[in-house]
mmCIF file of C-alpha atoms in Angstrom:
data_model
loop_
_atom_site.group_PDB
_atom_site.id
_atom_site.type_symbol
_atom_site.label_atom_id
_atom_site.label_comp_id
_atom_site.label_asym_id
_atom_site.label_seq_id
_atom_site.Cartn_x
_atom_site.Cartn_y
_atom_site.Cartn_z
ATOM 1 C CA MET A 1 133.106 133.909 65.407
ATOM 2 C CA SER A 2 130.122 136.254 66.233
ATOM 3 C CA LEU A 3 127.529 137.279 63.695
ATOM 4 C CA GLY A 4 128.480 140.822 63.776
ATOM 5 C CA LEU A 5 132.057 140.198 63.222
ATOM 6 C CA ALA A 6 131.289 137.633 60.397
ATOM 7 C CA THR A 7 129.091 140.028 58.715
ATOM 8 C CA LEU A 8 131.737 142.883 58.929
ATOM 9 C CA LEU A 9 134.439 140.574 57.732
ATOM 10 C CA PHE A 10 132.383 139.263 54.998
ATOM 11 C CA ALA A 11 131.292 142.977 53.646
ATOM 12 C CA GLY A 12 135.016 143.827 54.305
ATOM 13 C CA GLY A 13 136.615 141.301 52.335
ATOM 14 C CA PHE A 14 133.940 141.773 49.338
ATOM 15 C CA LEU A 15 134.683 145.432 48.962
ATOM 16 C CA VAL A 16 138.523 144.871 48.893
ATOM 17 C CA THR A 17 138.265 142.173 46.591
ATOM 18 C CA VAL A 18 136.082 143.902 44.211
ATOM 19 C CA ALA A 19 138.277 147.255 44.252
ATOM 20 C CA SER A 20 141.550 145.357 43.780
ATOM 21 C CA SER A 21 140.314 143.373 40.996
ATOM 22 C CA LEU A 22 139.160 146.590 39.095
ATOM 23 C CA VAL A 23 142.599 148.072 40.054
ATOM 24 C CA LEU A 24 144.654 144.823 38.855
ATOM 25 C CA ALA A 25 142.627 144.654 35.662
ATOM 26 C CA ARG A 26 143.508 148.210 34.819
ATOM 27 C CA GLU A 27 147.171 147.953 35.703
ATOM 28 C CA LEU A 28 147.302 144.462 33.471
ATOM 29 C CA ASP A 29 145.844 146.093 30.623
ATOM 30 C CA ARG A 30 148.391 149.068 30.532
ATOM 31 C CA ILE A 31 151.354 146.580 31.332
ATOM 32 C CA GLY A 32 150.036 144.685 27.962
ATOM 33 C CA GLU A 33 150.032 148.004 26.106
ATOM 34 C CA ARG A 34 153.523 148.350 27.137
ATOM 35 C CA LEU A 35 154.673 145.170 26.120
ATOM 36 C CA GLY A 36 152.590 145.441 22.758
ATOM 37 C CA PHE A 37 150.009 142.692 23.247
ATOM 38 C CA SER A 38 147.244 142.578 20.741
ATOM 39 C CA GLU A 39 143.689 143.695 21.325
ATOM 40 C CA ALA A 40 142.345 140.051 21.667
ATOM 41 C CA LEU A 41 145.552 138.982 24.052
ATOM 42 C CA LEU A 42 144.732 142.546 25.744
ATOM 43 C CA GLY A 43 140.939 141.309 26.412
ATOM 44 C CA ILE A 44 142.092 138.093 27.596
ATOM 45 C CA VAL A 45 144.750 139.420 30.160
ATOM 46 C CA THR A 46 142.704 142.062 31.504
ATOM 47 C CA ALA A 47 139.487 139.536 31.790
ATOM 48 C CA LEU A 48 141.805 137.398 34.019
ATOM 49 C CA GLY A 49 142.572 140.263 36.131
ATOM 50 C CA ALA A 50 139.055 141.071 36.638
ATOM 51 C CA ASP A 51 138.271 137.056 37.440
ATOM 52 C CA GLY A 52 140.695 137.301 40.507
ATOM 53 C CA PRO A 53 137.957 137.117 43.026
ATOM 54 C CA GLU A 54 136.180 134.294 41.495
ATOM 55 C CA ILE A 55 139.287 132.406 41.300
ATOM 56 C CA SER A 56 140.793 133.254 44.668
ATOM 57 C CA SER A 57 137.435 132.664 46.323
ATOM 58 C CA ALA A 58 137.481 129.021 45.006
ATOM 59 C CA VAL A 59 141.053 128.538 45.554
ATOM 60 C CA ALA A 60 140.712 129.635 49.539
ATOM 61 C CA ALA A 61 137.719 127.553 49.719
ATOM 62 C CA LEU A 62 139.704 124.305 48.432
ATOM 63 C CA VAL A 63 142.838 125.196 50.604
ATOM 64 C CA SER A 64 140.717 125.600 53.772
ATOM 65 C CA GLY A 65 139.205 122.077 53.145
ATOM 66 C CA HIS A 66 135.830 123.311 51.791
ATOM 67 C CA ASN A 67 135.752 121.344 48.560
ATOM 68 C CA ASP A 68 132.137 121.726 47.937
ATOM 69 C CA THR A 69 132.302 125.511 48.494
ATOM 70 C CA GLY A 70 135.539 125.796 46.033
ATOM 71 C CA VAL A 71 133.911 123.637 43.340
ATOM 72 C CA GLY A 72 130.555 125.537 43.914
ATOM 73 C CA VAL A 73 132.200 129.056 43.461
ATOM 74 C CA VAL A 74 133.712 127.906 39.827
ATOM 75 C CA ILE A 75 130.502 125.974 38.673
ATOM 76 C CA GLY A 76 128.543 128.623 39.915
ATOM 77 C CA SER A 77 130.169 131.661 38.596
ATOM 78 C CA ASN A 78 130.756 130.119 35.095
ATOM 79 C CA VAL A 79 126.728 129.646 34.780
ATOM 80 C CA PHE A 80 126.369 133.145 36.576
ATOM 81 C CA ASN A 81 128.585 134.349 33.951
ATOM 82 C CA ILE A 82 126.500 133.295 30.971
ATOM 83 C CA ALA A 83 123.212 134.523 32.473
ATOM 84 C CA ALA A 84 124.677 137.904 33.675
ATOM 85 C CA LEU A 85 127.212 138.775 31.535
ATOM 86 C CA LEU A 86 125.391 137.882 28.372
ATOM 87 C CA GLY A 87 121.810 137.232 29.305
ATOM 88 C CA LEU A 88 121.525 140.289 31.422
ATOM 89 C CA SER A 89 123.820 142.398 29.166
ATOM 90 C CA ALA A 90 121.547 141.747 26.042
ATOM 91 C CA VAL A 91 118.254 142.514 27.993
ATOM 92 C CA ILE A 92 119.673 145.800 29.246
ATOM 93 C CA ALA A 93 121.331 146.878 25.943
ATOM 94 C CA GLY A 94 118.557 145.256 23.648
ATOM 95 C CA GLN A 95 121.398 143.159 21.884
ATOM 96 C CA VAL A 96 124.792 141.884 22.048
ATOM 97 C CA ARG A 97 125.980 141.447 18.556
ATOM 98 C CA ILE A 98 128.915 139.313 17.562
ATOM 99 C CA HIS A 99 130.521 138.039 14.037
ATOM 100 C CA ARG A 100 129.939 134.389 13.637
ATOM 101 C CA HIS A 101 133.774 133.634 12.762
ATOM 102 C CA GLY A 102 134.883 135.100 16.015
ATOM 103 C CA LEU A 103 131.893 133.340 17.899
ATOM 104 C CA VAL A 104 132.891 130.203 16.471
ATOM 105 C CA LEU A 105 136.380 130.526 17.588
ATOM 106 C CA ASN A 106 135.880 131.710 21.064
ATOM 107 C CA GLY A 107 132.708 129.485 21.659
ATOM 108 C CA ALA A 108 134.268 126.394 20.278
ATOM 109 C CA VAL A 109 137.311 126.979 22.955
ATOM 110 C CA ALA A 110 134.718 127.875 25.796
ATOM 111 C CA ILE A 111 132.508 124.611 24.809
ATOM 112 C CA LEU A 112 135.725 122.385 25.163
ATOM 113 C CA VAL A 113 137.055 124.016 28.326
ATOM 114 C CA ALA A 114 133.705 123.805 29.957
ATOM 115 C CA VAL A 115 133.533 120.031 28.712
ATOM 116 C CA PHE A 116 136.738 119.328 30.587
ATOM 117 C CA GLY A 117 135.927 121.088 33.712
ATOM 118 C CA GLY A 118 132.384 119.392 34.055
ATOM 119 C CA LEU A 119 134.181 115.883 33.667
ATOM 120 C CA LEU A 120 136.521 117.127 36.095
ATOM 121 C CA VAL A 121 133.905 117.965 38.359
ATOM 122 C CA VAL A 122 131.930 114.747 38.154
ATOM 123 C CA ARG A 123 135.560 112.761 38.510
ATOM 124 C CA TRP A 124 134.991 111.304 35.021
ATOM 125 C CA LEU A 125 138.575 112.922 34.197
ATOM 126 C CA PRO A 126 141.603 112.862 36.622
ATOM 127 C CA ALA A 127 142.795 116.258 37.586
ATOM 128 C CA TRP A 128 145.912 115.943 35.348
ATOM 129 C CA ALA A 129 144.064 114.899 32.441
ATOM 130 C CA ALA A 130 141.760 117.949 32.413
ATOM 131 C CA PHE A 131 144.519 120.314 33.170
ATOM 132 C CA VAL A 132 146.599 118.720 30.165
ATOM 133 C CA LEU A 133 143.469 118.853 27.951
ATOM 134 C CA ALA A 134 142.195 122.428 28.922
ATOM 135 C CA LEU A 135 145.920 123.573 28.046
ATOM 136 C CA LEU A 136 145.999 121.865 24.738
ATOM 137 C CA VAL A 137 142.950 124.020 23.792
ATOM 138 C CA LEU A 138 143.644 127.109 25.636
ATOM 139 C CA VAL A 139 147.616 127.593 24.613
ATOM 140 C CA PRO A 140 147.164 127.673 20.902
ATOM 141 C CA TYR A 141 144.035 129.787 21.338
ATOM 142 C CA VAL A 142 146.040 132.398 23.345
ATOM 143 C CA ALA A 143 148.922 132.201 21.022
ATOM 144 C CA VAL A 144 146.450 132.838 17.953
ATOM 145 C CA SER A 145 145.201 135.933 19.737
ATOM 146 C CA SER A 146 148.585 137.218 20.429
ATOM 147 C CA LEU A 147 149.462 137.499 16.745
ATOM 148 C CA HIS A 148 149.443 140.692 14.963
ATOM 149 C CA ALA A 149 148.081 141.747 11.377
ATOM 150 C CA ARG A 150 151.328 140.952 9.619
ATOM 151 C CA ARG A 151 151.616 137.467 11.226
ATOM 152 C CA LEU A 152 147.861 136.672 10.698
ATOM 153 C CA GLU A 153 148.324 136.670 7.190
ATOM 154 C CA LYS A 154 149.893 133.188 7.432
ATOM 155 C CA LEU A 155 147.048 131.493 8.881
ATOM 156 C CA PRO A 156 144.202 129.552 7.003
ATOM 157 C CA ALA A 157 141.304 132.047 5.891
ATOM 158 C CA PRO A 158 138.440 130.885 8.232
ATOM 159 C CA LEU A 159 141.142 130.970 11.175
ATOM 160 C CA ARG A 160 142.406 134.281 10.013
ATOM 161 C CA GLU A 161 139.041 135.729 9.683
ATOM 162 C CA ALA A 162 137.909 134.646 13.178
ATOM 163 C CA VAL A 163 140.902 136.094 14.815
ATOM 164 C CA ARG A 164 140.526 139.364 13.189
ATOM 165 C CA GLU A 165 136.698 139.538 14.161
ATOM 166 C CA GLU A 166 137.958 138.861 17.836
ATOM 167 C CA GLN A 167 140.638 141.321 17.819
ATOM 168 C CA ARG A 168 138.545 144.305 16.386
ATOM 169 C CA ASP A 169 136.384 144.767 19.627
ATOM 170 C CA ALA A 170 137.940 142.215 21.979
ATOM 171 C CA ARG A 171 139.371 144.783 24.543
ATOM 172 C CA ARG A 172 137.955 144.627 27.750
ATOM 173 C CA ASP A 173 138.877 148.397 28.823
ATOM 174 C CA GLU A 174 139.149 151.568 27.130
ATOM 175 C CA TYR A 175 142.660 152.648 25.902
ATOM 176 C CA ALA A 176 144.677 153.387 29.354
ATOM 177 C CA GLY A 177 147.713 154.252 27.766
ATOM 178 C CA PRO A 178 151.080 152.046 28.136
ATOM 179 C CA GLY A 179 152.199 151.065 31.602
ATOM 180 C CA GLY A 180 155.547 151.576 33.322
ATOM 181 C CA VAL A 181 157.278 150.714 36.496
ATOM 182 C CA TYR A 182 154.721 152.180 38.617
ATOM 183 C CA ASP A 183 152.089 149.997 37.195
ATOM 184 C CA LEU A 184 154.414 146.713 37.891
ATOM 185 C CA LEU A 185 154.568 147.925 41.592
ATOM 186 C CA VAL A 186 150.631 148.388 41.970
ATOM 187 C CA VAL A 187 149.947 145.015 40.537
ATOM 188 C CA VAL A 188 151.699 143.363 43.777
ATOM 189 C CA PRO A 189 149.398 144.961 46.237
ATOM 190 C CA ALA A 190 146.343 144.672 43.962
ATOM 191 C CA LEU A 191 146.920 140.806 43.728
ATOM 192 C CA ALA A 192 147.365 140.598 47.521
ATOM 193 C CA GLY A 193 143.956 142.611 47.950
ATOM 194 C CA VAL A 194 142.124 140.387 45.620
ATOM 195 C CA ILE A 195 143.685 136.944 47.355
ATOM 196 C CA GLY A 196 143.448 138.576 50.969
ATOM 197 C CA GLY A 197 139.794 139.975 50.600
ATOM 198 C CA ALA A 198 138.661 136.802 48.939
ATOM 199 C CA THR A 199 140.339 134.639 51.793
ATOM 200 C CA ALA A 200 138.100 136.807 54.467
ATOM 201 C CA MET A 201 135.159 136.643 52.332
ATOM 202 C CA VAL A 202 135.075 132.781 52.269
ATOM 203 C CA TYR A 203 136.158 132.537 55.796
ATOM 204 C CA ALA A 204 133.265 134.683 56.722
ATOM 205 C CA ALA A 205 130.808 132.774 54.420
ATOM 206 C CA GLN A 206 131.448 129.617 55.766
ATOM 207 C CA SER A 207 131.202 130.948 59.213
ATOM 208 C CA LEU A 208 127.639 132.592 58.317
ATOM 209 C CA GLY A 209 126.511 129.393 56.458
ATOM 210 C CA ASP A 210 127.448 127.369 59.622
ATOM 211 C CA ARG A 211 125.641 129.415 61.814
ATOM 212 C CA TRP A 212 122.479 129.701 59.582
ATOM 213 C CA ASP A 213 122.567 125.844 58.451
ATOM 214 C CA VAL A 214 123.247 126.865 54.771
ATOM 215 C CA SER A 215 125.047 124.293 52.793
ATOM 216 C CA ASP A 216 128.745 124.738 51.281
ATOM 217 C CA VAL A 217 126.917 124.371 47.936
ATOM 218 C CA ILE A 218 124.845 126.891 48.171
ATOM 219 C CA VAL A 219 127.567 129.145 49.908
ATOM 220 C CA GLY A 220 129.546 128.456 46.674
ATOM 221 C CA THR A 221 127.399 128.090 43.748
ATOM 222 C CA ILE A 222 125.061 130.850 44.601
ATOM 223 C CA VAL A 223 126.379 133.292 47.248
ATOM 224 C CA LEU A 224 129.848 133.653 46.624
ATOM 225 C CA ALA A 225 129.864 132.928 42.809
ATOM 226 C CA ALA A 226 127.202 135.766 42.085
ATOM 227 C CA LEU A 227 128.829 138.397 44.080
ATOM 228 C CA THR A 228 132.542 137.744 43.078
ATOM 229 C CA GLY A 229 131.169 137.956 39.575
ATOM 230 C CA ILE A 230 129.866 141.649 40.259
ATOM 231 C CA PRO A 231 133.193 143.233 38.426
ATOM 232 C CA ASN A 232 132.851 141.285 35.527
ATOM 233 C CA LEU A 233 129.055 141.980 35.127
ATOM 234 C CA LEU A 234 129.508 145.928 35.431
ATOM 235 C CA ALA A 235 132.270 145.647 32.603
ATOM 236 C CA ALA A 236 129.976 143.518 30.357
ATOM 237 C CA VAL A 237 126.850 145.893 30.856
ATOM 238 C CA ARG A 238 129.051 148.637 29.759
ATOM 239 C CA LEU A 239 130.346 147.078 26.690
ATOM 240 C CA ALA A 240 126.847 145.847 25.581
ATOM 241 C CA LEU A 241 125.612 149.416 25.995
ATOM 242 C CA HIS A 242 128.456 150.859 23.957
ATOM 243 C CA GLY A 243 127.885 147.947 21.121
ATOM 244 C CA ARG A 244 131.057 146.299 21.669
ATOM 245 C CA GLY A 245 129.329 142.767 21.679
ATOM 246 C CA ALA A 246 132.706 140.876 20.842
ATOM 247 C CA ALA A 247 134.002 142.113 23.853
ATOM 248 C CA CYS A 248 131.152 141.345 25.834
ATOM 249 C CA VAL A 249 131.140 137.873 24.677
ATOM 250 C CA SER A 250 135.153 137.439 25.491
ATOM 251 C CA GLU A 251 134.429 138.966 28.586
ATOM 252 C CA SER A 252 132.279 136.016 29.606
ATOM 253 C CA LEU A 253 133.803 133.157 27.857
ATOM 254 C CA ASN A 254 137.113 134.015 28.777
ATOM 255 C CA SER A 255 136.362 134.494 32.231
ATOM 256 C CA ASN A 256 134.880 131.064 32.516
ATOM 257 C CA ASN A 257 137.833 129.405 30.587
ATOM 258 C CA ALA A 258 140.332 131.182 33.387
ATOM 259 C CA ASN A 259 137.837 129.917 36.245
ATOM 260 C CA ILE A 260 138.059 126.303 35.203
ATOM 261 C CA LEU A 261 141.896 126.397 34.350
ATOM 262 C CA VAL A 262 143.031 128.379 37.221
ATOM 263 C CA GLY A 263 140.166 128.038 40.105
ATOM 264 C CA LEU A 264 139.670 124.469 39.370
ATOM 265 C CA CYS A 265 142.208 122.285 37.560
ATOM 266 C CA VAL A 266 145.138 123.489 39.158
ATOM 267 C CA PRO A 267 143.785 123.165 42.819
ATOM 268 C CA ALA A 268 142.542 119.839 41.905
ATOM 269 C CA LEU A 269 145.795 118.699 40.677
ATOM 270 C CA ILE A 270 147.598 119.781 43.978
ATOM 271 C CA LEU A 271 144.775 119.469 46.501
ATOM 272 C CA GLY A 272 142.107 117.120 45.074
ATOM 273 C CA ILE A 273 138.325 118.149 45.080
ATOM 274 C CA GLY A 274 136.809 115.094 47.029
ATOM 275 C CA THR A 275 133.833 113.123 46.056
ATOM 276 C CA PRO A 276 130.938 114.573 43.797
ATOM 277 C CA SER A 277 127.556 115.146 45.146
ATOM 278 C CA GLY A 278 124.198 115.049 43.132
ATOM 279 C CA LEU A 279 124.110 118.805 43.143
ATOM 280 C CA GLU A 280 127.783 119.011 41.850
ATOM 281 C CA ARG A 281 126.519 116.492 38.655
ATOM 282 C CA PHE A 282 123.757 118.678 38.098
ATOM 283 C CA ALA A 283 125.724 121.831 37.985
ATOM 284 C CA ALA A 284 128.701 120.544 35.863
ATOM 285 C CA ALA A 285 125.960 119.518 33.347
ATOM 286 C CA SER A 286 124.524 123.295 33.480
ATOM 287 C CA ILE A 287 127.567 124.438 32.660
ATOM 288 C CA ARG A 288 128.071 122.447 29.520
ATOM 289 C CA GLY A 289 124.478 123.256 28.579
ATOM 290 C CA MET A 290 124.566 126.891 29.378
ATOM 291 C CA THR A 291 127.675 127.700 27.347
ATOM 292 C CA ALA A 292 126.562 125.671 24.539
ATOM 293 C CA LEU A 293 123.176 127.178 24.419
ATOM 294 C CA ALA A 294 124.827 130.979 24.292
ATOM 295 C CA VAL A 295 127.257 129.971 21.565
ATOM 296 C CA ALA A 296 124.202 128.508 19.642
ATOM 297 C CA LEU A 297 121.930 131.301 20.330
ATOM 298 C CA GLY A 298 124.766 134.100 19.353
ATOM 299 C CA TYR A 299 125.613 132.185 16.279
ATOM 300 C CA SER A 300 122.079 131.801 14.723
ATOM 301 C CA GLY A 301 121.351 135.352 14.877
ATOM 302 C CA GLY A 302 124.483 137.264 14.878
ATOM 303 C CA GLY A 303 124.190 137.886 18.623
ATOM 304 C CA LEU A 304 121.651 137.647 21.545
ATOM 305 C CA THR A 305 118.534 139.449 21.204
ATOM 306 C CA ARG A 306 116.705 140.865 24.475
ATOM 307 C CA ARG A 307 114.368 137.766 24.285
ATOM 308 C CA GLU A 308 117.089 135.394 23.966
ATOM 309 C CA GLY A 309 118.939 137.091 27.244
ATOM 310 C CA ALA A 310 115.557 137.000 29.164
ATOM 311 C CA LEU A 311 115.629 133.074 28.340
ATOM 312 C CA ILE A 312 119.110 132.793 29.349
ATOM 313 C CA ILE A 313 118.491 134.472 32.946
ATOM 314 C CA VAL A 314 115.132 132.163 33.448
ATOM 315 C CA LEU A 315 117.334 129.111 32.802
ATOM 316 C CA TYR A 316 119.738 130.362 35.458
ATOM 317 C CA ALA A 317 116.623 131.298 37.796
ATOM 318 C CA ALA A 318 115.753 127.702 37.510
ATOM 319 C CA PHE A 319 119.438 126.412 38.176
ATOM 320 C CA ALA A 320 119.573 128.519 41.307
ATOM 321 C CA VAL A 321 116.227 127.052 42.530
ATOM 322 C CA VAL A 322 117.072 123.272 41.943
ATOM 323 C CA ILE A 323 120.562 124.390 43.928
ATOM 324 C CA CYS A 324 118.623 125.840 46.852
ATOM 325 C CA VAL A 325 115.966 123.653 47.305
ATOM 326 C CA SER A 326 117.756 120.231 46.734
#
């Protein structure tokens, strides 16, 4: 593939993927309104829609046989999400506030899923075990998040308060109104746009990486991971500026959960992901460390301050430098 064609395909795939993911997230939000989803469940569903570029890029790379790129997209996206969606949002907005009970619930789930994903990357867990363990954590979390006020009363007090805090400000988008048949019809081409655009972007990125002698690990972990995270980043900054810290945190952590379950565990279960490199081991440890650090900082002060956000960004910069120079 010529340089001009690869560049054009990469840019076009990126634009199509981002635009389609924004449409997909909005339509899923409207459909969820129609189905009567709780606020927290709507946040999870729309975050999954916005997460389409990351998941599709990872799956496309794994299907094409570029295991390092596919694994790198998931790992890099998760580290990038912590730095950008939480760290950068805190720097821009001044603070990302969140109630502690809700953070414990959301953060504990994210840390556990990050541990399972990291152990899968370094092959200390088989794909089926990582998939099952992630489901054992995520299914109850989603089920509890879907409960409405009347059923919440049956939960133990600490869990009930945590879910309520999540639901007070957990939605990703403003109220978009209930969806209808039109929205169901739009979901299909929007999803096709996300998958098709991501596939084109991955194919072009591999061609450009081969031309410029850039490793698959860098292509996936740094380049594709950051670019595919832009839709989530824009949403998170907007939420932080509007004072909706719980939604901002939920956006980041639920995106990471979806990346690991759908973008890593499922493809690994079907296709396998090969033998881990030293950089992948480092990146897997970075997922766990960055997730735990962000949750700990948020819990200690009731949210992330501008200084703590800057610290997270510096750590991501160090992570990117290690990946690139190694």
